[in-house]
Coordinates of C-alpha atoms in Angstrom, one line a residue:
Chain A
X242 CA 2.9 10.1 15.7
X243 CA 5.1 13.0 14.9
X244 CA 7.5 13.7 12.0
X245 CA 10.3 12.0 13.8
X246 CA 8.3 8.8 14.3
X247 CA 7.3 9.0 10.7
X248 CA 10.8 9.3 9.5
X249 CA 11.8 6.5 11.8
X250 CA 9.1 4.4 10.3
X251 CA 10.6 5.0 6.9
X252 CA 13.9 3.7 8.0
X253 CA 12.4 0.7 9.9
X254 CA 9.7 -0.5 7.6
X255 CA 10.2 0.6 4.0
X256 CA 12.6 -2.3 3.2
X257 CA 10.2 -4.8 4.6
X258 CA 7.3 -3.4 2.8
X259 CA 9.2 -3.3 -0.4
X260 CA 10.3 -6.9 -0.1
X261 CA 6.8 -8.0 0.8
X262 CA 5.3 -6.2 -2.2
X263 CA 8.0 -7.3 -4.6
X264 CA 7.8 -11.0 -3.6
X265 CA 4.1 -10.8 -3.8
X266 CA 3.6 -9.2 -7.2
X267 CA 7.1 -9.5 -8.7
X268 CA 7.0 -5.9 -10.1
X269 CA 9.6 -3.6 -8.7
X270 CA 8.2 -0.3 -10.0
X271 CA 4.8 -1.1 -8.8
X272 CA 6.2 -2.2 -5.4
X273 CA 7.9 1.1 -5.0
X274 CA 4.7 2.9 -5.8
X275 CA 2.9 0.8 -3.2
X276 CA 5.5 1.7 -0.6
X277 CA 5.4 5.4 -1.5
X278 CA 1.6 5.4 -1.5
X279 CA 1.5 3.7 1.9
X280 CA 3.8 6.3 3.4
X281 CA 1.7 9.1 1.7
X282 CA -1.4 7.7 3.4
X283 CA 0.5 7.4 6.7
X284 CA 1.6 11.0 6.4
X285 CA -2.0 12.2 5.9
X286 CA -3.2 10.2 8.9
X287 CA -0.1 10.8 11.0
X288 CA -2.1 12.0 14.0
X289 CA -4.5 9.2 14.1
X290 CA -2.4 6.2 13.3
X291 CA -1.1 4.4 16.4
X292 CA 0.6 1.4 15.0
X293 CA 2.5 2.6 11.9
X294 CA 3.9 -0.8 11.0
X295 CA 0.5 -2.5 11.0
X296 CA -1.0 0.4 9.1
X297 CA 1.6 0.3 6.5
X298 CA 1.5 -3.4 5.9
X299 CA -2.3 -3.4 5.8
X300 CA -2.2 -0.6 3.2
X301 CA 0.4 -2.4 1.1
X302 CA -1.5 -5.6 1.4
X303 CA -4.7 -4.0 0.2
X304 CA -2.8 -2.4 -2.7
X305 CA -1.4 -5.8 -3.6
X306 CA -4.9 -7.4 -3.5
X307 CA -6.3 -4.6 -5.7
X308 CA -3.4 -4.8 -8.1
X309 CA -3.8 -8.6 -8.4
X310 CA -7.4 -8.4 -9.2
X311 CA -6.7 -5.9 -12.0
X312 CA -3.9 -8.1 -13.3
X313 CA -5.8 -11.3 -13.1
X314 CA -7.4 -10.9 -16.5
X315 CA -4.0 -10.6 -18.2
X316 CA -2.4 -13.4 -16.2
X317 CA -3.4 -16.4 -18.3
X318 CA -0.8 -16.1 -20.9
X319 CA 1.9 -15.0 -18.5
X320 CA 1.2 -17.9 -16.1
X321 CA 1.5 -20.4 -19.0
X322 CA 4.9 -19.0 -20.0
X323 CA 5.9 -19.1 -16.3
X324 CA 4.8 -22.7 -16.0
X325 CA 6.7 -23.7 -19.1
X326 CA 9.8 -22.0 -17.9
X327 CA 9.6 -23.6 -14.5
X328 CA 10.4 -26.9 -16.1
X329 CA 13.6 -25.5 -17.6
X330 CA 15.5 -25.3 -14.3
X331 CA 18.9 -26.8 -14.9
X332 CA 20.6 -26.3 -11.6
X333 CA 19.6 -26.8 -8.0
X334 CA 19.1 -23.5 -6.2
X335 CA 16.8 -23.7 -3.3
X336 CA 16.3 -20.0 -3.2
X337 CA 15.2 -19.9 -6.8
X338 CA 13.0 -23.0 -6.4
X339 CA 11.4 -21.4 -3.4
X340 CA 10.7 -18.2 -5.2
X341 CA 9.1 -20.1 -8.0
X342 CA 7.1 -22.2 -5.6
X343 CA 6.0 -19.0 -3.8
X344 CA 4.7 -17.6 -7.1
X345 CA 2.7 -20.7 -7.6
X346 CA 0.8 -20.3 -4.3
X347 CA -2.5 -18.6 -4.2
X348 CA -2.3 -14.9 -3.5
X349 CA -3.6 -15.2 0.0
X350 CA -1.3 -18.1 0.9
X351 CA 1.7 -16.3 -0.5
X352 CA 0.9 -13.1 1.4
X353 CA 0.4 -14.8 4.8
X354 CA 3.6 -16.8 4.4
X355 CA 5.5 -13.7 3.5
X356 CA 4.1 -11.7 6.4
X357 CA 5.0 -14.7 8.7
X358 CA 8.5 -15.4 7.4
X359 CA 9.6 -11.9 6.5
X360 CA 8.1 -9.9 9.3
X361 CA 7.5 -12.6 11.9
X362 CA 4.0 -11.4 12.4
X363 CA 1.8 -13.5 14.8
X364 CA -1.3 -15.2 13.4
X365 CA -3.5 -12.6 15.1
X366 CA -1.5 -9.7 13.5
X367 CA -1.6 -11.3 10.1
X368 CA -5.4 -11.8 10.6
X369 CA -5.8 -8.1 11.3
X370 CA -3.8 -7.1 8.2
X371 CA -5.6 -9.6 5.9
X372 CA -9.1 -9.5 7.4
X373 CA -8.9 -13.2 8.2
X374 CA -9.5 -15.1 11.4
X375 CA -6.5 -16.6 13.2
X376 CA -7.7 -20.1 12.3
X377 CA -7.9 -19.2 8.7
X378 CA -4.4 -17.7 8.8
X379 CA -3.1 -21.0 10.4
X380 CA -4.8 -23.0 7.7
X381 CA -3.4 -20.9 4.9
X382 CA 0.1 -21.1 6.3
X383 CA -0.2 -24.8 6.8
X384 CA -1.4 -25.4 3.2
X385 CA 1.3 -23.0 1.8
X386 CA 4.1 -24.9 3.6
X387 CA 2.7 -28.2 2.5
X388 CA 2.5 -27.1 -1.1
X389 CA 6.0 -25.6 -1.0
X390 CA 7.4 -28.7 0.6
X391 CA 5.9 -30.8 -2.2
X392 CA 6.9 -28.3 -4.8
X393 CA 10.6 -28.3 -3.7
X394 CA 10.5 -32.1 -3.5
X395 CA 9.2 -32.4 -7.0
X396 CA 11.7 -30.0 -8.5
X397 CA 14.5 -31.7 -6.6
X398 CA 13.4 -35.0 -8.0
X399 CA 13.3 -33.6 -11.5
X400 CA 16.8 -32.3 -11.2
Chain B
X160 CA -53.5 -25.7 38.5
X161 CA -54.2 -28.3 41.1
X162 CA -51.5 -30.8 41.9
X163 CA -52.8 -34.3 41.3
X164 CA -51.3 -37.8 41.1
X165 CA -51.4 -37.4 37.3
X166 CA -49.3 -34.3 37.2
X167 CA -47.2 -34.6 40.4
X168 CA -44.1 -35.9 38.5
X169 CA -44.0 -32.7 36.4
X170 CA -44.2 -30.6 39.6
X171 CA -41.4 -32.7 41.2
X172 CA -39.2 -32.2 38.1
X173 CA -39.8 -28.5 38.1
X174 CA -39.1 -28.4 41.8
X175 CA -35.7 -30.2 41.3
X176 CA -34.9 -27.8 38.5
X177 CA -35.9 -24.8 40.6
X178 CA -38.6 -23.7 38.3
X179 CA -41.4 -23.5 40.9
X180 CA -42.6 -20.3 42.5
X181 CA -42.9 -20.0 46.3
X182 CA -46.6 -20.5 46.1
X183 CA -46.2 -23.6 43.9
X184 CA -43.5 -25.0 46.3
X185 CA -45.9 -24.6 49.2
X186 CA -48.7 -26.2 47.2
X187 CA -46.3 -29.1 46.4
X188 CA -45.3 -29.5 50.0
X189 CA -48.9 -29.6 51.1
X190 CA -49.6 -32.3 48.5
X191 CA -46.7 -34.4 49.6
X192 CA -47.8 -34.0 53.2
X193 CA -51.0 -35.6 52.2
X194 CA -49.3 -38.2 50.0
X195 CA -46.1 -39.3 51.8
X196 CA -45.3 -41.9 49.1
X197 CA -43.8 -39.1 47.0
X198 CA -41.5 -38.0 49.8
X199 CA -38.5 -40.0 48.4
X200 CA -38.8 -38.2 45.1
X201 CA -38.1 -35.0 46.8
X202 CA -34.7 -36.2 47.8
X203 CA -33.6 -36.9 44.2
X204 CA -30.6 -34.9 43.2
X205 CA -29.2 -34.0 39.9
X206 CA -26.4 -36.3 38.8
X207 CA -23.2 -34.8 40.0
X208 CA -20.6 -34.0 37.4
X209 CA -17.7 -36.3 37.6
X210 CA -14.8 -34.0 36.7
X211 CA -12.5 -36.9 36.6
X212 CA -14.1 -38.2 33.4
X213 CA -12.6 -36.4 30.4
X214 CA -12.6 -36.9 26.8
X215 CA -9.3 -38.6 26.1
X216 CA -8.4 -37.0 22.8
X217 CA -9.6 -33.5 23.1
X218 CA -6.6 -32.1 21.4
X219 CA -7.2 -34.1 18.2
X220 CA -10.6 -32.5 17.8
X221 CA -9.1 -29.0 17.8
X222 CA -8.2 -27.2 14.6
X223 CA -4.8 -25.8 13.9
X224 CA -1.5 -27.3 14.9
X225 CA -2.2 -28.8 18.3
X226 CA -1.5 -32.5 18.0
X227 CA -1.4 -34.5 21.1
X228 CA 1.9 -36.3 21.5
X229 CA 0.3 -39.4 22.9
X230 CA -1.3 -40.2 19.7
X231 CA 1.8 -39.5 17.6
X232 CA 2.3 -43.1 16.7
X233 CA -1.0 -43.2 15.0
X234 CA -0.7 -39.9 13.1
X235 CA -1.4 -40.1 9.5
X236 CA 0.5 -38.2 6.9
X237 CA -1.6 -35.0 7.2
X238 CA -1.3 -35.1 11.0
X239 CA 2.4 -35.6 10.8
X240 CA 2.6 -32.5 8.5
X241 CA 0.5 -30.6 11.0
X242 CA 2.8 -31.6 13.8
X243 CA 5.9 -30.6 11.9
X244 CA 4.5 -27.3 10.7
X245 CA 3.5 -26.6 14.3
X246 CA 7.1 -27.1 15.3
X247 CA 8.3 -24.8 12.5
X248 CA 5.8 -22.2 13.6
X249 CA 6.8 -22.5 17.3
X250 CA 3.3 -23.6 18.2
X251 CA 4.2 -26.7 20.2
X252 CA 4.0 -26.7 24.0
X253 CA 6.7 -28.1 26.2
X254 CA 5.3 -31.6 26.2
X255 CA 4.8 -31.7 22.5
X256 CA 8.3 -30.3 22.0
X257 CA 9.7 -33.2 24.0
X258 CA 7.7 -35.7 22.1
X259 CA 8.8 -34.1 18.8
X260 CA 12.4 -34.4 19.7
X261 CA 12.0 -38.0 20.6
X262 CA 10.3 -38.7 17.3
X263 CA 13.0 -36.9 15.4
X264 CA 15.6 -39.1 16.9
X265 CA 13.6 -42.3 16.6
X266 CA 12.0 -42.0 13.2
X267 CA 14.1 -41.4 10.1
X268 CA 11.2 -40.7 7.9
X269 CA 9.9 -38.1 10.4
X270 CA 13.3 -36.4 10.3
X271 CA 13.3 -36.4 6.5
X272 CA 9.8 -34.8 6.5
X273 CA 11.0 -32.3 9.0
X274 CA 14.0 -31.2 7.0
X275 CA 11.8 -30.9 3.9
X276 CA 9.4 -28.6 5.8
X277 CA 12.2 -26.4 7.1
X278 CA 13.1 -25.6 3.5
X279 CA 9.8 -23.9 3.1
X280 CA 10.7 -21.1 5.4
X281 CA 11.2 -18.1 3.1
X282 CA 14.6 -16.5 3.9
X283 CA 14.6 -12.7 4.0
X284 CA 16.4 -11.4 1.0
X285 CA 18.4 -8.6 2.5
X286 CA 19.6 -7.6 -0.9
X287 CA 16.2 -6.2 -1.6
X288 CA 16.2 -2.7 -0.2
X289 CA 14.0 0.3 -0.7
X290 CA 16.3 2.9 -2.3
X291 CA 14.1 5.9 -1.9
X292 CA 14.0 6.2 1.8
X293 CA 15.3 9.7 1.8
X294 CA 12.6 10.8 -0.5
X295 CA 10.0 9.5 1.8
X296 CA 11.2 11.4 4.8
X297 CA 9.7 14.7 5.8
X298 CA 10.6 17.8 7.4
X299 CA 8.1 20.2 8.7
X300 CA 8.2 22.2 5.5
X301 CA 8.8 19.5 3.0
X302 CA 6.2 18.8 0.4
X303 CA 4.4 15.5 -0.4
X304 CA 6.5 13.0 -2.1
X305 CA 6.1 12.0 -5.7
X306 CA 5.0 8.8 -7.1
X307 CA 8.0 6.9 -8.6
X308 CA 6.5 6.5 -12.0
X309 CA 5.3 10.0 -12.0
X310 CA 8.7 11.3 -11.3
X311 CA 10.2 9.2 -14.1
X312 CA 7.7 10.7 -16.4
X313 CA 8.8 14.2 -15.2
X314 CA 12.3 13.3 -16.2
X315 CA 11.0 12.2 -19.6
X316 CA 9.1 15.5 -19.8
X317 CA 12.3 17.3 -18.8
X318 CA 14.1 15.7 -21.8
X319 CA 11.3 17.0 -24.1
X320 CA 11.6 20.4 -22.6
X321 CA 15.4 20.3 -23.1
X322 CA 15.1 19.2 -26.7
X323 CA 12.4 21.8 -27.4
X324 CA 14.5 24.4 -25.7
X325 CA 17.5 23.4 -27.8
X326 CA 15.5 23.7 -31.0
X327 CA 14.2 27.0 -29.8
X328 CA 17.5 28.5 -29.1
X329 CA 19.0 27.1 -32.2
X330 CA 16.4 28.0 -34.8
X331 CA 14.3 30.7 -33.4
X332 CA 16.3 33.8 -32.6
X333 CA 14.3 36.2 -30.5
X334 CA 13.3 39.6 -31.6
X335 CA 13.6 39.0 -35.3
X336 CA 9.9 39.8 -35.9
X337 CA 8.4 43.2 -35.7
X338 CA 7.1 43.4 -32.2
X339 CA 4.0 45.5 -33.0
X340 CA 2.9 43.2 -35.8
X341 CA 3.5 40.2 -33.7
X342 CA 1.5 41.5 -30.9
X343 CA -1.4 42.4 -33.2
X344 CA -1.2 38.9 -34.7
X345 CA -1.3 37.3 -31.4
X346 CA -4.1 39.5 -30.2
X347 CA -6.0 38.8 -33.5
X348 CA -5.6 35.1 -33.0
X349 CA -6.8 35.3 -29.5
X350 CA -10.0 37.1 -30.5
X351 CA -11.5 33.7 -31.0
X352 CA -11.0 33.2 -27.3
X353 CA -11.7 36.7 -26.0
X354 CA -10.2 38.3 -23.0
X355 CA -6.9 36.5 -23.4
X356 CA -4.0 38.7 -23.6
X357 CA -0.9 36.5 -23.3
X358 CA 2.3 38.3 -22.7
X359 CA 5.7 37.2 -21.8
X360 CA 6.4 37.5 -18.2
X361 CA 9.8 36.2 -17.2
X362 CA 8.7 35.1 -13.8
X363 CA 5.6 33.4 -15.1
X364 CA 7.4 31.8 -18.0
X365 CA 10.0 30.3 -15.7
X366 CA 7.4 29.3 -13.3
X367 CA 5.5 27.5 -16.1
X368 CA 8.6 25.9 -17.3
X369 CA 9.3 24.5 -13.9
X370 CA 5.7 23.2 -13.8
X371 CA 6.1 21.5 -17.1
X372 CA 9.1 19.7 -15.8
X373 CA 7.1 18.5 -12.9
X374 CA 3.8 17.8 -14.6
X375 CA 4.2 16.5 -18.2
X376 CA 0.4 16.3 -18.6
X377 CA 0.2 20.0 -17.9
X378 CA -2.7 21.9 -19.2
X379 CA -1.7 25.5 -19.2
X380 CA -4.4 28.0 -18.5
X381 CA -3.7 31.5 -19.7
X382 CA -5.8 34.2 -18.3
X383 CA -5.7 37.7 -17.3
X384 CA -6.5 38.6 -13.8
X385 CA -9.8 40.2 -14.5
X386 CA -11.2 38.4 -17.5
X387 CA -11.0 34.8 -17.1
X388 CA -10.8 32.6 -20.1
X389 CA -9.6 29.0 -20.1
X390 CA -7.4 27.9 -22.9
X391 CA -6.4 24.3 -22.5
X392 CA -3.5 23.1 -24.5
X393 CA -3.7 19.4 -25.0
X394 CA -0.2 18.2 -25.6
X395 CA 3.2 19.2 -24.5
X396 CA 4.4 19.7 -28.0
X397 CA 1.6 22.0 -28.8
X398 CA 2.2 23.7 -25.5
X399 CA 5.8 24.2 -26.2
X400 CA 5.1 25.5 -29.7
X401 CA 2.6 28.0 -28.3
X402 CA 4.8 29.0 -25.5
X403 CA 7.7 29.6 -27.9
X404 CA 5.4 31.5 -30.3
X405 CA 4.1 33.6 -27.4
X406 CA 7.6 34.5 -26.2
X407 CA 8.9 35.2 -29.7
X408 CA 6.0 37.3 -30.7
X409 CA 4.5 39.0 -27.7
X410 CA 6.2 41.3 -25.4
X411 CA 4.2 43.4 -23.0
X412 CA 5.8 43.7 -19.6
X413 CA 2.8 45.5 -18.2
X414 CA 0.3 42.8 -18.7
X415 CA -0.2 40.3 -15.9
X416 CA -0.3 36.8 -17.0
X417 CA -0.8 33.7 -14.9
X418 CA 0.6 30.5 -16.1
X419 CA -0.8 27.8 -13.9
X420 CA -0.8 24.1 -13.6
X421 CA -4.0 22.3 -12.8
X422 CA -2.2 19.9 -10.5
X423 CA -5.6 19.1 -9.1
X424 CA -7.7 19.6 -12.1
X425 CA -11.1 19.6 -10.7
X426 CA -10.6 22.0 -7.8
X427 CA -8.8 24.4 -10.1
X428 CA -11.4 24.2 -12.9
X429 CA -14.1 24.6 -10.3
X430 CA -12.2 27.6 -9.0
X431 CA -12.0 29.1 -12.5
X432 CA -15.7 28.5 -13.0
X433 CA -16.5 30.1 -9.6
X434 CA -14.0 32.8 -9.9
X435 CA -16.4 35.7 -10.0
X436 CA -17.1 35.0 -6.4
X437 CA -13.4 35.2 -5.5
X438 CA -13.2 39.0 -5.6
X439 CA -10.4 39.3 -3.1
X440 CA -8.0 36.9 -4.7
X441 CA -6.6 37.2 -8.1
X442 CA -6.4 34.2 -10.3
X443 CA -2.7 34.3 -10.4
X444 CA -2.2 34.6 -6.6
X445 CA -4.7 31.8 -6.1
X446 CA -2.9 29.5 -8.4
X447 CA 0.5 30.3 -7.2
X448 CA -0.6 29.7 -3.7
X449 CA -2.2 26.4 -4.7
X450 CA 0.8 25.2 -6.7
X451 CA 3.2 26.2 -4.0
X452 CA 1.2 24.2 -1.5
X453 CA 0.9 21.1 -3.8
X454 CA 4.4 21.1 -5.1
X455 CA 6.4 22.3 -2.1
X456 CA 4.1 21.9 0.8
X457 CA 4.9 25.5 1.6
X458 CA 2.5 28.4 1.5
X459 CA 5.0 30.9 0.2
X460 CA 8.4 29.3 -0.6
X461 CA 11.2 31.5 -1.9
X462 CA 12.7 30.8 -5.3
X463 CA 15.7 29.1 -3.9
X464 CA 13.6 26.7 -1.9
X465 CA 11.4 25.9 -4.9
X466 CA 14.3 25.2 -7.2
X467 CA 16.2 23.2 -4.6
X468 CA 13.2 21.1 -3.9
X469 CA 12.6 20.3 -7.6
X470 CA 16.2 19.6 -8.2
X471 CA 16.6 17.3 -5.3
X472 CA 13.5 15.3 -6.0
X473 CA 14.2 14.8 -9.7
X474 CA 17.8 14.0 -9.0
X475 CA 17.2 11.4 -6.3
X476 CA 14.3 9.8 -8.3
X477 CA 16.1 9.5 -11.6
X478 CA 19.7 9.2 -10.4
X479 CA 20.6 11.9 -12.9
X480 CA 22.2 15.1 -11.8
X481 CA 19.5 17.7 -12.0
X482 CA 20.1 21.2 -11.1
X483 CA 17.5 24.0 -11.6
X484 CA 18.5 27.4 -10.5
X485 CA 17.6 31.0 -11.0
X486 CA 20.6 33.2 -10.4
X487 CA 20.7 36.6 -9.1
X488 CA 21.5 38.1 -12.4
X489 CA 18.2 36.5 -13.5
X490 CA 19.7 33.8 -15.7
X491 CA 17.7 30.7 -15.9
X492 CA 20.0 27.8 -15.5
X493 CA 18.9 24.2 -16.0
X494 CA 21.3 21.3 -15.9
X495 CA 20.4 17.7 -16.5
X496 CA 23.4 15.4 -16.5
X497 CA 25.8 16.6 -19.1
X498 CA 23.3 18.9 -20.7
X499 CA 22.5 22.4 -19.7
X500 CA 20.5 25.4 -20.7
X501 CA 21.4 29.0 -19.8
X502 CA 18.9 31.7 -20.6
X503 CA 20.0 35.2 -20.0
X504 CA 17.6 37.9 -19.2
X505 CA 16.0 39.4 -22.2
X506 CA 16.1 43.1 -22.5

C-alpha cells in the first residue's frame, strides 16, 4: 500500500468501521478512538498490509472484544437499567426495536451479524476477522437471526 | 511360515487384499496346485461398490443451512427457520430456491415466518458517518494523528493555558522586580537541584507553551546543555506557576535552556539517564528533533509548518477555531474561538 491507497481506505472504510464499532459497543467516543487507532496501526504497517479492509475490521473487532471484556465488570447495573427501559417502549419503531434486540445479543453474535449485514462479508471473511470457523459463523448468524426474530415478535406483541 | 490347511484362509484373504509378497504368492500358488479344492477361493473378488446406492437424505445430515427441499413438508420449526435463514443469507441453491418459492406461495405460516425473519436484517444506518476522515489522511510529511480523547484533552489544556495566561497578563506585570535580585533568588532556589539555570528564552518558552497545548500531562524538564538535571513538575497548574515565575524573575538571554516534553516518557528519560554517552548531541537538539518527529512527523519543520499543523488538528478535532501563529515581528498570537492572546516581544 502507498499513501494514496491509505487515504483511499480512509474514505472507503472509516464510516463502516465507525458504524460497526458504534453499533457494537454503543459508545461514540470510544468508537472514534477504535477507528483512529486502527488507521494508526495500518499506517505503521502500510508496507506489509495487503488487504486494508480486512486488516482494519480485524483490528477494530479485537479492540471491541478487549473493550467489552474490560467493561463486563461494570455491566451488571447498566444492563439492568437497559432491561427495565426496554419494556417502556411506547411506539412501534422497527429500527429502534432492532437496535435494542441487537444489544441483547451476545457480543459475538452481534459482531458477526453486523459484519454480515453492514459490510456483506462472506462467512469465510467473517471467520478470518473473528477467528471462528465458517460453520461457527453460520451458527452464530442463525442463532442471532432467530433471537432477533423472536425479540421483534415479542415486542410487537407487547405493543 | 508354511502354508497349511489350517492357515490357508488367512493366506487367501491376504492374497485378495494384496498383502502378500511375491515369494508368498508363489508359495500360495504351489499350495493350491497341490490342493485344487482351494482354487475357487482364488477367484473371489471384493464386493463391487454400487454407486447407484446413495444415502437418501445426505443434505439433512449436514450442518448449516442446507436443507433438502424434498423433505420440506416434514421440516420441524427449527429446520424451517434454517431454511428461511438460508434464503435470507443467499445460501440456497437453484433447486432449493424453487422449492422455497413454492412453499412461500402455498403455506401462509411459512410466509409469515419468512417476513418475520426478513425484519432481522440490520439496515445500514447511513446517518452514522465518521467525521474525522480528513484528520486520518496523510501526506508524506504529515505527522501521526491524535487520539480523539487526547485531542479533546488538549483543548481543555488550552483553556487552562488561556486562563492562566489571562491571569498572568492581568495581574503580573513583567519587569517589576529587580532583575538581579530575582536571578539570585531563582538561582538560590535551584541550588537544591544543582546545575539548573533556568532562563527565559523566547523560543523555548513558546515552544514549551505549544507543547503544553498538545500534551496536558506534560512534565517539563529544565536542563542546561552540559549539566543535566531533571526537574519534573507534576501538574499543569504548578507548571504554569513556575513558568510564570521563571519568566518574571529570570532573564538571561545567554543561557541555553531546553524546555522539552517527554512525549514518550521512557525513551526520553532513558535518554537523559544515558546522556553522558551522547557527546555529539546536545540535550536540546535531541529533544527538539524528537518532539518534531513525534508531533509533526518531520525531522526539521519550520515554524510555520509547526503552528499550522497544531492549529489545523486542534481546530478539526474540537470544532473550535484555533489559530496559533508566530508572526514575523515575533509576536506570539494564539486565538481560540473568540478569545485571543497576543504577546509582544519583550525587550
